[in-house]
CSV table of C-alpha atoms in Angstrom, one decimal:
chain,number,residue,atom,x,y,z
A,1,MET,CA,-64.8,-53.1,-8.7
A,2,THR,CA,-61.4,-53.6,-10.1
A,3,GLN,CA,-60.1,-52.0,-13.3
A,4,VAL,CA,-57.3,-53.2,-15.4
A,5,SER,CA,-54.8,-50.4,-15.9
A,6,ASN,CA,-55.2,-48.2,-18.9
A,7,SER,CA,-51.6,-46.9,-18.7
A,8,THR,CA,-50.9,-48.5,-22.1
A,9,LYS,CA,-52.4,-45.3,-23.6
A,10,SER,CA,-50.0,-43.1,-25.3
A,11,THR,CA,-47.8,-40.9,-23.1
A,12,THR,CA,-44.7,-38.9,-23.9
A,13,ILE,CA,-41.7,-41.2,-23.9
A,14,ILE,CA,-38.2,-39.6,-23.2
A,15,ASP,CA,-34.7,-41.0,-23.0
A,16,ALA,CA,-34.4,-42.4,-19.5
A,17,ARG,CA,-30.8,-41.4,-19.3
A,18,GLY,CA,-31.7,-37.7,-19.6
A,19,PRO,CA,-33.3,-37.3,-16.1
A,20,ARG,CA,-30.6,-39.4,-14.6
A,21,PHE,CA,-27.9,-37.1,-16.0
A,22,GLY,CA,-30.0,-34.2,-14.7
A,23,ALA,CA,-30.0,-35.8,-11.3
A,24,VAL,CA,-26.2,-35.9,-11.3
A,25,ILE,CA,-26.0,-32.2,-12.0
A,26,THR,CA,-28.7,-31.5,-9.5
A,27,THR,CA,-26.8,-33.4,-6.8
A,28,ILE,CA,-23.7,-31.3,-7.4
A,29,VAL,CA,-25.7,-28.0,-7.4
A,30,LEU,CA,-27.5,-29.0,-4.2
A,31,ALA,CA,-24.3,-30.0,-2.5
A,32,THR,CA,-22.9,-26.6,-3.5
A,33,THR,CA,-25.9,-25.0,-2.0
A,34,LEU,CA,-25.3,-26.6,1.4
A,35,ALA,CA,-21.6,-26.0,1.3
A,36,THR,CA,-21.9,-22.3,0.5
A,37,ASN,CA,-25.1,-21.7,2.3
A,38,ASN,CA,-26.0,-19.4,-0.6
A,39,VAL,CA,-29.7,-19.0,-1.2
A,40,TRP,CA,-29.2,-17.9,-4.8
A,41,VAL,CA,-27.9,-21.3,-5.8
A,42,ILE,CA,-31.2,-22.9,-4.6
A,43,VAL,CA,-33.1,-20.2,-6.4
A,44,ALA,CA,-31.4,-21.1,-9.6
A,45,GLN,CA,-32.0,-24.8,-9.0
A,46,GLY,CA,-35.6,-24.0,-8.1
A,47,ILE,CA,-36.1,-22.4,-11.5
A,48,VAL,CA,-34.7,-25.6,-13.1
A,49,PHE,CA,-37.2,-27.7,-11.0
A,50,ALA,CA,-40.0,-25.4,-12.0
A,51,ILE,CA,-39.3,-25.8,-15.7
A,52,GLY,CA,-39.1,-29.6,-15.2
A,53,ALA,CA,-42.3,-29.7,-13.2
A,54,ILE,CA,-44.4,-27.5,-15.4
A,55,LYS,CA,-43.0,-28.1,-19.0
A,56,GLY,CA,-41.4,-31.4,-18.4
A,57,PRO,CA,-37.9,-32.7,-17.5
A,58,GLN,CA,-36.9,-32.8,-21.2
A,59,PHE,CA,-37.0,-29.0,-21.4
A,60,THR,CA,-34.6,-28.1,-18.5
A,61,PRO,CA,-31.2,-26.6,-19.1
A,62,TYR,CA,-29.7,-29.9,-17.8
A,63,ALA,CA,-31.7,-31.8,-20.4
A,64,PHE,CA,-30.3,-29.4,-23.0
A,65,ILE,CA,-26.7,-30.1,-21.9
A,66,PHE,CA,-27.6,-33.9,-22.1
A,67,LYS,CA,-29.0,-33.6,-25.6
A,68,SER,CA,-26.2,-31.4,-27.0
A,69,PHE,CA,-23.1,-32.9,-25.4
A,70,VAL,CA,-23.8,-36.1,-23.6
A,71,LYS,CA,-26.2,-38.0,-25.7
A,72,PRO,CA,-24.1,-37.9,-29.0
A,73,ARG,CA,-21.3,-39.5,-27.1
A,74,LEU,CA,-23.4,-42.3,-25.5
A,75,LYS,CA,-23.1,-45.7,-27.2
A,76,GLY,CA,-25.8,-47.6,-25.3
A,77,GLU,CA,-29.2,-48.4,-26.6
A,78,PHE,CA,-32.1,-45.9,-26.3
A,79,VAL,CA,-34.1,-46.7,-23.2
A,80,GLY,CA,-37.5,-45.1,-23.2
A,81,GLU,CA,-39.2,-43.8,-20.1
A,82,ASP,CA,-42.6,-42.4,-19.4
A,83,VAL,CA,-42.2,-38.7,-18.8
A,84,ARG,CA,-44.6,-38.7,-15.8
A,85,PRO,CA,-42.3,-40.2,-13.1
A,86,PRO,CA,-39.4,-37.8,-13.6
A,87,GLN,CA,-41.8,-34.9,-14.0
A,88,PHE,CA,-43.4,-35.7,-10.7
A,89,ALA,CA,-39.9,-36.0,-9.1
A,90,GLN,CA,-39.1,-32.4,-10.4
A,91,THR,CA,-42.3,-31.2,-8.7
A,92,VAL,CA,-41.1,-32.8,-5.4
A,93,GLY,CA,-37.8,-31.1,-5.9
A,94,LEU,CA,-39.5,-27.7,-6.5
A,95,LEU,CA,-41.4,-28.1,-3.2
A,96,PHE,CA,-38.2,-28.6,-1.3
A,97,ALA,CA,-36.6,-25.7,-3.1
A,98,LEU,CA,-39.5,-23.4,-2.2
A,99,ALA,CA,-39.3,-24.6,1.4
A,100,ALA,CA,-35.6,-23.8,1.5
A,101,ILE,CA,-36.1,-20.3,-0.1
A,102,GLY,CA,-39.0,-19.7,2.4
A,103,GLY,CA,-36.8,-20.7,5.3
A,104,SER,CA,-34.1,-18.4,4.1
A,105,LEU,CA,-36.5,-15.5,3.6
A,106,PHE,CA,-37.8,-15.8,7.1
A,107,GLY,CA,-34.3,-16.2,8.5
A,108,VAL,CA,-34.8,-19.8,9.7
A,109,ASN,CA,-31.6,-21.4,8.6
A,110,ALA,CA,-32.6,-24.8,9.9
A,111,ILE,CA,-35.5,-25.1,7.4
A,112,PHE,CA,-33.2,-24.1,4.6
A,113,THR,CA,-30.6,-26.7,5.6
A,114,VAL,CA,-33.1,-29.5,6.1
A,115,ALA,CA,-35.1,-28.8,2.9
A,116,VAL,CA,-31.9,-28.7,0.8
A,117,ALA,CA,-30.6,-31.8,2.5
A,118,PHE,CA,-33.8,-33.7,1.7
A,119,ALA,CA,-33.6,-32.6,-2.0
A,120,LEU,CA,-29.9,-33.6,-2.1
A,121,GLY,CA,-30.7,-37.0,-0.7
A,122,ALA,CA,-33.4,-37.6,-3.3
A,123,ALA,CA,-31.3,-36.3,-6.2
A,124,PHE,CA,-28.3,-38.5,-5.0
A,125,LEU,CA,-30.5,-41.6,-4.8
A,126,ASN,CA,-31.8,-40.9,-8.3
A,127,ALA,CA,-28.3,-40.3,-9.7
A,128,ALA,CA,-26.5,-43.2,-7.9
A,129,PHE,CA,-29.2,-45.8,-7.6
A,130,ASN,CA,-31.8,-44.9,-10.2
A,131,PHE,CA,-34.2,-44.7,-7.3
A,132,CYS,CA,-37.1,-42.2,-7.5
A,133,LEU,CA,-37.9,-41.2,-4.0
A,134,GLY,CA,-40.7,-38.9,-5.0
A,135,CYS,CA,-42.4,-41.7,-6.9
A,136,GLU,CA,-42.3,-44.0,-3.9
A,137,ILE,CA,-43.7,-41.3,-1.6
A,138,TYR,CA,-46.5,-40.7,-4.1
A,139,LEU,CA,-48.0,-44.2,-3.7
A,140,LEU,CA,-47.4,-44.1,0.1
A,141,LEU,CA,-49.4,-40.8,0.3
A,142,LEU,CA,-52.2,-42.2,-1.8
A,143,ARG,CA,-52.5,-45.2,0.4
A,144,ALA,CA,-52.4,-43.2,3.6
A,145,ARG,CA,-54.9,-40.6,2.3
A,146,SER,CA,-57.6,-43.2,1.3
A,147,LYS,CA,-57.5,-45.1,4.6
B,11,MET,CA,-15.6,-27.1,8.0
B,12,LYS,CA,-19.0,-27.2,9.7
B,13,SER,CA,-21.0,-26.6,6.6
B,14,LEU,CA,-19.8,-29.9,5.0
B,15,LEU,CA,-21.3,-31.9,7.8
B,16,PRO,CA,-24.9,-31.9,6.5
B,17,ILE,CA,-23.7,-33.1,3.0
B,18,ALA,CA,-21.7,-35.9,4.6
B,19,ILE,CA,-24.7,-37.0,6.7
B,20,VAL,CA,-27.1,-36.9,3.7
B,21,LEU,CA,-24.8,-38.8,1.4
B,22,VAL,CA,-24.0,-41.5,4.0
B,23,LEU,CA,-27.8,-42.0,4.8
B,24,ALA,CA,-28.8,-42.0,1.2
B,25,THR,CA,-26.0,-44.5,0.3
B,26,ALA,CA,-27.1,-46.8,3.1
B,27,TYR,CA,-30.8,-46.6,1.9
B,28,GLY,CA,-29.8,-47.1,-1.7
B,29,LEU,CA,-27.8,-50.2,-0.9
B,30,TRP,CA,-30.7,-51.6,1.1
B,31,TYR,CA,-33.1,-50.8,-1.7
B,32,GLN,CA,-30.9,-52.5,-4.3
B,33,ARG,CA,-30.6,-55.6,-2.2
B,34,SER,CA,-34.3,-55.9,-1.3
B,35,ARG,CA,-35.7,-55.4,-4.8
B,36,GLY,CA,-36.3,-58.4,-6.9
B,37,LYS,CA,-36.6,-60.5,-3.8
B,38,VAL,CA,-39.0,-63.4,-4.1
B,39,VAL,CA,-41.6,-63.9,-1.5
B,40,VAL,CA,-43.5,-67.2,-1.6
B,41,LYS,CA,-47.1,-67.2,-0.3
B,42,SER,CA,-49.1,-70.4,-0.4
B,43,ASP,CA,-52.5,-69.0,0.4
B,44,LYS,CA,-54.8,-70.7,-2.1
B,45,GLY,CA,-57.2,-68.3,-3.8
B,46,LEU,CA,-55.2,-65.3,-2.7
B,47,ILE,CA,-55.9,-63.7,-6.1
B,48,THR,CA,-59.1,-64.5,-7.9
B,49,GLN,CA,-60.5,-63.6,-11.3
B,50,GLU,CA,-63.0,-61.3,-9.6
B,51,MET,CA,-60.3,-59.4,-7.8
B,52,ILE,CA,-58.3,-58.6,-10.8
B,53,GLY,CA,-61.2,-58.3,-13.2
B,54,ALA,CA,-59.5,-60.5,-15.8
B,55,LEU,CA,-59.2,-64.2,-16.7
B,56,LEU,CA,-56.5,-66.2,-15.0
B,57,GLY,CA,-54.1,-68.2,-17.2
B,58,SER,CA,-54.7,-71.9,-17.3
B,59,ARG,CA,-51.2,-72.5,-15.8
B,60,VAL,CA,-49.8,-69.2,-14.5
B,61,THR,CA,-50.9,-65.6,-14.2
B,62,LEU,CA,-48.6,-62.7,-13.9
B,63,VAL,CA,-50.2,-59.8,-12.0
B,64,GLN,CA,-48.2,-56.6,-12.1
B,65,PHE,CA,-49.1,-53.6,-10.0
B,66,SER,CA,-48.1,-50.3,-11.6
B,67,SER,CA,-48.6,-46.6,-11.1
B,68,ALA,CA,-48.3,-43.6,-13.3
B,69,PHE,CA,-45.3,-42.4,-11.4
B,70,CYS,CA,-43.3,-45.6,-11.5
B,71,SER,CA,-40.4,-45.6,-14.0
B,72,PRO,CA,-39.5,-49.3,-14.0
B,73,CYS,CA,-43.1,-50.3,-14.5
B,74,ARG,CA,-43.2,-49.5,-18.2
B,75,ALA,CA,-40.1,-51.5,-19.0
B,76,THR,CA,-41.4,-54.4,-16.9
B,77,ARG,CA,-44.7,-54.4,-18.7
B,78,MET,CA,-43.0,-54.5,-22.1
B,79,LEU,CA,-40.9,-57.4,-21.0
B,80,LEU,CA,-43.7,-59.4,-19.5
B,81,GLU,CA,-46.0,-58.8,-22.4
B,82,ASP,CA,-43.4,-59.9,-24.8
B,83,VAL,CA,-42.5,-63.0,-22.8
B,84,THR,CA,-46.1,-64.1,-22.2
B,85,ALA,CA,-47.4,-63.3,-25.8
B,86,GLU,CA,-46.3,-66.7,-27.1
B,87,MET,CA,-47.5,-68.7,-24.1
B,88,SER,CA,-51.2,-69.6,-24.3
B,89,ASP,CA,-51.3,-70.9,-20.8
B,90,VAL,CA,-49.8,-67.9,-19.1
B,91,ALA,CA,-51.8,-64.7,-18.7
B,92,TYR,CA,-50.5,-61.3,-18.0
B,93,VAL,CA,-52.5,-58.7,-16.1
B,94,GLU,CA,-51.4,-55.1,-15.3
B,95,ILE,CA,-53.3,-53.4,-12.5
B,96,ASP,CA,-53.2,-49.7,-11.8
B,97,ALA,CA,-52.4,-49.5,-8.1
B,98,GLU,CA,-53.8,-46.0,-7.8
B,99,ALA,CA,-57.2,-47.0,-9.1
B,100,ASN,CA,-57.2,-50.2,-7.0
B,101,LEU,CA,-55.9,-49.1,-3.6
B,102,GLU,CA,-58.3,-51.5,-1.9
B,103,LEU,CA,-56.7,-54.5,-3.7
B,104,VAL,CA,-53.2,-53.1,-3.0
B,105,ARG,CA,-54.1,-53.0,0.7
B,106,THR,CA,-55.7,-56.5,0.7
B,107,LEU,CA,-52.6,-58.0,-0.9
B,108,ASP,CA,-50.3,-55.8,1.1
B,109,THR,CA,-47.8,-54.9,-1.6
B,110,GLY,CA,-46.1,-52.6,0.8
B,111,THR,CA,-44.8,-49.3,-0.5
B,112,LEU,CA,-43.3,-51.0,-3.5
B,113,LEU,CA,-44.4,-49.3,-6.7
B,114,LEU,CA,-43.6,-52.3,-8.8
B,115,PHE,CA,-44.9,-55.6,-7.5
B,116,THR,CA,-45.5,-58.6,-9.7
B,117,TYR,CA,-47.5,-61.5,-8.5
B,118,VAL,CA,-47.0,-64.9,-10.0
B,119,VAL,CA,-50.3,-66.9,-9.5
B,120,SER,CA,-50.2,-70.6,-10.2
B,121,SER,CA,-53.5,-72.2,-11.2
B,122,TYR,CA,-52.6,-75.6,-9.9
């Protein structure tokens, strides 16, 4: 009936500080989106989310900035992280971005604002508290679905 | 400026939630139900003194670090067993033990 986890099998390990740095930039970009009400800002962020969701968070432009300029200046120890949680978070971000773009396309500004606001909240929680909202929701959904 | 209001609302709510989350994690809950966790339930042998049962999921970032720490700590203790359980594959057990929405939940089971 019960299986012991096999999550010890090899998965891609990335520097955990990378996605967190990305979350800081994402927070600023999403706050800018709300402040300016400009759909093109969320389109750009949506492209970043798409790269993170499909290829992996270590391939986004934010990760490039982290690797080139931030990481060489960090003195702390390397903290490894499984790539799957931040990749899933990027997927959640992409869904919010698509909802916002959809809302804007159909002229429903409320959807645009709410979707960007949720994405901003999630990115901020990740940046400030190292809390992955998408990851928590994932298990919640799994539990709800199998009931 | 009207357009700054949503940002303010989001940041205040997120900060409140984040502070609550930080305070509530790592909290110890003592349950005295004997036989709450059995060998059959976790599919592994219990330690002669203590068993650490960690619930993990693929999309849980602190789980990996916790596993490495607990494996390291328990490696030299012959009377302490460490068991990691994939929450996604064992939703029934997760519900029985009611680990809540927490991704990372470690049970300390005493054999006494």
